[in-house]
Amino acid sequence: MPISKNRPIRSYVLRQGRLTKFQANGIKLLSPMYLIPFESNTIKWDNIFENKGKKIIEIGFGMGDTTAEIAETLTKSNFIAIDVHPPGVGNLLNKINEKELKNLKIIQYDAVEVLKKMVINKSLDAIHIFFPDPWHKKRHNKRRLIQEPFLELISKKLKKNGYIHIATDWEDYANSIINIFNKNEFYKIKNSNFFKKPSYRPKTKYENRGVNLGHKVWDIIFVKV
Ligand SMILES: C[S@@+](CC[C@H](N)C(=O)[O-])C[C@H]1O[C@@H](n2cnc3c(N)ncnc32)[C@H](O)[C@@H]1O
């Protein structure tokens, strides 16, 4: 069947990764407690979380170990972590349960759709995106998540002075991110030293892979004006 011209370009490929028994059990037993189903209604943060802390979304948590660590450290903030891959979802559900985290929930869906359909305008204090897929081949660059339409979308969702923190180990992607944010009137740069990692961000799995290949790491933070 020919691929429809209208099919949206996604920033991920859904692979049927094999689930460990632990991950599968996590999904089966813990989803009712910690997974928010995707729907066309907006998220009511105050009904979901016990505290009225900051509202932070993480896009693309991968296996989620870092996500759980951040939520464990920043106890006064609330986190909704989004990814599509079942093994990571299973792993993070187990982490939330083990660490008894009250400030972290998961949505298993395309984050672009979640932002469009489930997030109220001017409601987010922050967005974290750590090591987005670089799609480094020229012909794949169009699949990159962080492009102008995405900046337009999140500029609606962030509160004034809310921030977006992106970390990447791909120089070409880092430069493209910095350029498009600098050109956009809705953002101003927060950190001028991109090689200084904020203390709340532990090293991630993908980061370690990049560092082992000799890559530098950029932590890029822009604030919504
Ligand atoms: C390179 S991995 C990085 C994972 C993790 N942050 C780390 O540093 O180890 C990127 C992740 O982003 C997820 N992802 C990409 N586009 C997404 C989207 N539109 N919605 C949800 N997740 C997405 C992928 O499924 C993948 O798990």
Coordinates of C-alpha atoms and ligand atoms in Angstrom, one line a residue:
M1 CA 0.0 0.0 0.0
P2 CA 1.5 3.4 -0.9
I3 CA 2.3 5.6 2.1
S4 CA -0.2 8.5 2.3
K5 CA 1.2 11.9 1.6
N6 CA -0.7 13.2 4.7
R7 CA 0.9 10.8 7.1
P8 CA 2.7 12.9 9.7
I9 CA 6.5 12.5 10.0
R10 CA 7.1 11.1 13.5
S11 CA 10.2 11.6 15.6
Y12 CA 10.3 8.0 16.7
V13 CA 10.1 4.5 15.2
L14 CA 8.0 2.1 17.2
R15 CA 10.1 -1.0 17.6
Q16 CA 8.6 -4.1 19.2
G17 CA 11.3 -4.4 21.8
R18 CA 11.2 -7.6 23.8
L19 CA 9.8 -7.1 27.3
T20 CA 11.4 -8.8 30.3
K21 CA 9.1 -10.5 32.7
F22 CA 9.6 -7.8 35.2
Q23 CA 8.7 -5.1 32.7
A24 CA 5.6 -7.0 31.5
N25 CA 4.5 -7.5 35.1
G26 CA 5.1 -3.8 35.8
I27 CA 2.8 -2.8 32.9
K28 CA 0.1 -5.3 33.9
L29 CA 0.1 -4.5 37.6
L30 CA 1.2 -0.9 37.9
S31 CA -0.4 0.9 34.9
P32 CA -3.7 1.5 36.7
M33 CA -1.8 3.5 39.4
Y34 CA 0.9 5.3 37.4
L35 CA -0.1 5.5 33.8
I36 CA -2.3 8.2 32.4
P37 CA -4.2 7.0 29.3
F38 CA -3.9 9.2 26.2
E39 CA -7.3 10.9 25.6
S40 CA -8.6 14.2 24.1
N41 CA -9.3 15.7 27.5
T42 CA -6.8 18.0 29.2
I43 CA -4.8 16.7 32.2
K44 CA -6.0 17.9 35.6
W45 CA -2.7 18.0 37.4
D46 CA -4.3 19.0 40.7
N47 CA -6.5 15.8 40.7
I48 CA -3.6 13.6 39.8
F49 CA -0.9 14.8 42.2
E50 CA -1.0 15.3 45.9
N51 CA 1.1 18.4 46.0
K52 CA 0.5 21.6 43.9
G53 CA 4.2 21.8 42.8
K54 CA 5.6 22.8 39.4
K55 CA 4.3 21.1 36.3
I56 CA 7.1 19.5 34.3
I57 CA 6.8 17.3 31.2
E58 CA 9.7 15.1 30.1
I59 CA 9.6 14.0 26.5
G60 CA 11.4 10.7 25.5
F61 CA 12.4 9.2 28.8
G62 CA 13.9 6.1 27.3
M63 CA 14.4 3.5 30.1
G64 CA 13.4 6.2 32.6
D65 CA 16.1 5.6 35.3
T66 CA 17.1 9.3 35.1
T67 CA 13.5 10.4 35.1
A68 CA 12.9 8.6 38.4
E69 CA 16.1 10.0 39.9
I70 CA 15.1 13.6 39.0
A71 CA 11.6 13.1 40.5
E72 CA 13.1 11.6 43.6
T73 CA 15.4 14.7 44.0
L74 CA 12.9 17.4 43.0
T75 CA 10.1 16.3 45.3
K76 CA 8.3 19.6 45.2
S77 CA 7.8 19.3 41.4
N78 CA 5.3 17.1 39.6
F79 CA 6.4 15.2 36.5
I80 CA 4.6 13.6 33.5
A81 CA 7.0 11.6 31.5
I82 CA 6.2 10.6 27.9
D83 CA 7.5 7.9 25.7
V84 CA 6.2 5.3 23.3
H85 CA 8.4 2.2 24.0
P86 CA 6.9 -0.6 26.2
P87 CA 10.2 -1.8 27.8
G88 CA 11.0 1.8 29.1
V89 CA 7.4 2.2 30.3
G90 CA 7.6 -1.2 32.1
N91 CA 10.9 -0.2 33.7
L92 CA 9.8 3.2 34.8
L93 CA 6.5 1.9 36.2
N94 CA 8.6 -0.4 38.4
K95 CA 10.9 2.4 39.4
I96 CA 8.0 4.6 40.5
N97 CA 6.7 1.8 42.6
E98 CA 10.0 0.8 44.1
K99 CA 10.8 4.4 45.0
E100 CA 7.2 5.2 46.0
L101 CA 7.3 8.3 43.9
K102 CA 4.1 10.4 44.3
N103 CA 5.2 13.1 41.9
L104 CA 5.7 11.1 38.7
K105 CA 3.3 9.6 36.2
I106 CA 3.7 8.3 32.6
I107 CA 1.8 8.8 29.3
Q108 CA 2.7 6.2 26.6
Y109 CA 2.0 8.1 23.4
D110 CA 3.4 10.5 20.9
A111 CA 4.4 13.6 22.9
V112 CA 3.4 16.0 20.1
E113 CA -0.2 14.7 20.3
V114 CA -0.2 14.8 24.1
L115 CA 0.9 18.4 24.1
K116 CA -1.7 19.3 21.5
K117 CA -4.6 17.5 23.1
M118 CA -3.9 17.1 26.8
V119 CA -1.9 20.1 27.9
I120 CA -3.7 23.4 28.7
N121 CA -2.1 26.5 27.2
K122 CA 0.3 28.4 29.5
S123 CA 0.2 25.6 32.1
L124 CA 3.8 24.2 32.1
D125 CA 6.7 25.3 34.2
A126 CA 9.2 23.3 32.2
I127 CA 9.8 20.8 29.5
H128 CA 12.8 18.4 29.7
I129 CA 14.1 16.6 26.6
F130 CA 17.3 14.6 27.2
F131 CA 19.0 13.2 24.2
P132 CA 16.3 13.3 21.6
D133 CA 16.8 11.0 18.7
P134 CA 19.4 12.9 16.6
W135 CA 18.3 11.5 13.2
H136 CA 21.8 12.4 12.1
K137 CA 21.7 11.3 8.4
K138 CA 20.8 14.3 6.3
R139 CA 17.8 12.5 4.7
H140 CA 16.4 11.8 8.2
N141 CA 16.9 15.3 9.6
K142 CA 13.2 16.0 8.9
R143 CA 12.3 13.5 11.6
R144 CA 13.9 15.6 14.3
L145 CA 11.5 16.6 17.1
I146 CA 13.0 20.0 17.7
Q147 CA 12.1 22.1 14.7
E148 CA 10.1 25.3 14.2
P149 CA 6.6 23.8 14.4
F150 CA 7.5 22.2 17.7
L151 CA 8.8 25.5 19.1
E152 CA 5.5 27.2 18.1
L153 CA 3.6 24.4 19.9
I154 CA 5.5 24.5 23.2
S155 CA 5.5 28.3 23.2
K156 CA 1.7 28.0 23.7
K157 CA 2.1 25.4 26.5
L158 CA 4.8 26.9 28.6
K159 CA 4.0 29.6 31.2
K160 CA 5.8 32.9 31.0
N161 CA 9.3 32.3 32.4
G162 CA 8.8 28.6 32.0
Y163 CA 11.9 26.8 30.6
I164 CA 12.8 24.1 28.1
H165 CA 15.9 22.1 28.8
I166 CA 17.4 20.0 26.0
A167 CA 20.5 17.9 26.3
T168 CA 22.2 16.4 23.2
D169 CA 25.5 14.9 22.2
W170 CA 25.1 15.7 18.5
E171 CA 26.9 18.9 17.6
D172 CA 24.9 19.4 14.4
Y173 CA 21.6 19.0 16.3
A174 CA 22.8 21.3 19.1
N175 CA 23.7 24.1 16.6
S176 CA 20.4 23.7 14.8
I177 CA 18.5 23.8 18.2
I178 CA 20.3 26.9 19.3
N179 CA 19.7 28.6 16.0
I180 CA 16.0 28.1 15.8
F181 CA 15.5 29.1 19.4
N182 CA 17.6 32.3 18.9
K183 CA 15.5 33.2 15.9
N184 CA 12.2 32.8 17.7
E185 CA 10.8 35.8 19.4
F186 CA 9.1 33.8 22.2
Y187 CA 12.3 32.6 23.8
K188 CA 15.5 33.9 25.4
I189 CA 18.5 32.0 26.3
K190 CA 19.1 31.1 30.0
N191 CA 22.5 29.4 30.1
S192 CA 25.4 30.7 28.1
N193 CA 27.7 27.9 28.9
F194 CA 26.2 24.9 27.1
F195 CA 28.9 22.5 28.5
K196 CA 27.9 22.9 32.2
K197 CA 25.3 20.3 33.2
P198 CA 22.7 21.5 35.6
S199 CA 23.0 19.6 38.9
Y200 CA 19.4 18.2 38.7
R201 CA 20.2 16.2 35.5
P202 CA 21.9 12.9 36.1
K203 CA 23.8 11.3 33.2
T204 CA 21.4 9.3 31.0
K205 CA 21.9 6.0 29.3
Y206 CA 22.1 7.6 25.8
E207 CA 24.5 10.2 27.1
N208 CA 26.9 7.6 28.3
R209 CA 26.9 5.9 24.9
G210 CA 27.6 9.3 23.2
V211 CA 30.4 10.1 25.7
N212 CA 32.0 6.7 25.1
L213 CA 32.1 7.6 21.4
G214 CA 34.0 10.8 22.3
H215 CA 31.0 13.2 21.8
K216 CA 30.7 16.4 23.8
V217 CA 27.4 17.1 25.5
W218 CA 25.3 20.3 25.2
D219 CA 22.8 21.3 27.9
I220 CA 20.7 24.0 26.2
I221 CA 18.1 26.0 28.3
F222 CA 15.7 28.6 26.8
V223 CA 13.1 30.5 28.8
K224 CA 9.7 31.5 27.4
V225 CA 9.4 35.3 27.5
Ligands
LIG1 C1 17.6 8.6 22.1 S1 16.4 8.2 23.2 C2 16.8 9.0 24.7 C3 16.2 8.4 25.9 C4 16.6 9.0 27.3 N1 16.2 10.4 27.4 C5 18.1 8.9 27.5 O1 18.8 9.9 27.4 O2 18.6 7.8 27.8 C6 15.0 9.2 22.7 C7 13.7 8.7 23.2 O3 12.7 9.6 22.8 C8 11.5 8.9 22.4 N2 10.7 9.8 21.5 C9 11.1 10.3 20.4 N3 10.1 11.0 19.8 C10 9.0 10.9 20.7 C11 7.7 11.5 20.7 N4 7.3 12.2 19.7 N5 6.9 11.2 21.7 C12 7.3 10.4 22.8 N6 8.6 9.9 22.8 C13 9.4 10.1 21.8 C14 12.0 7.6 21.8 O4 11.0 6.6 21.9 C15 13.2 7.3 22.7 O5 12.9 6.5 23.7

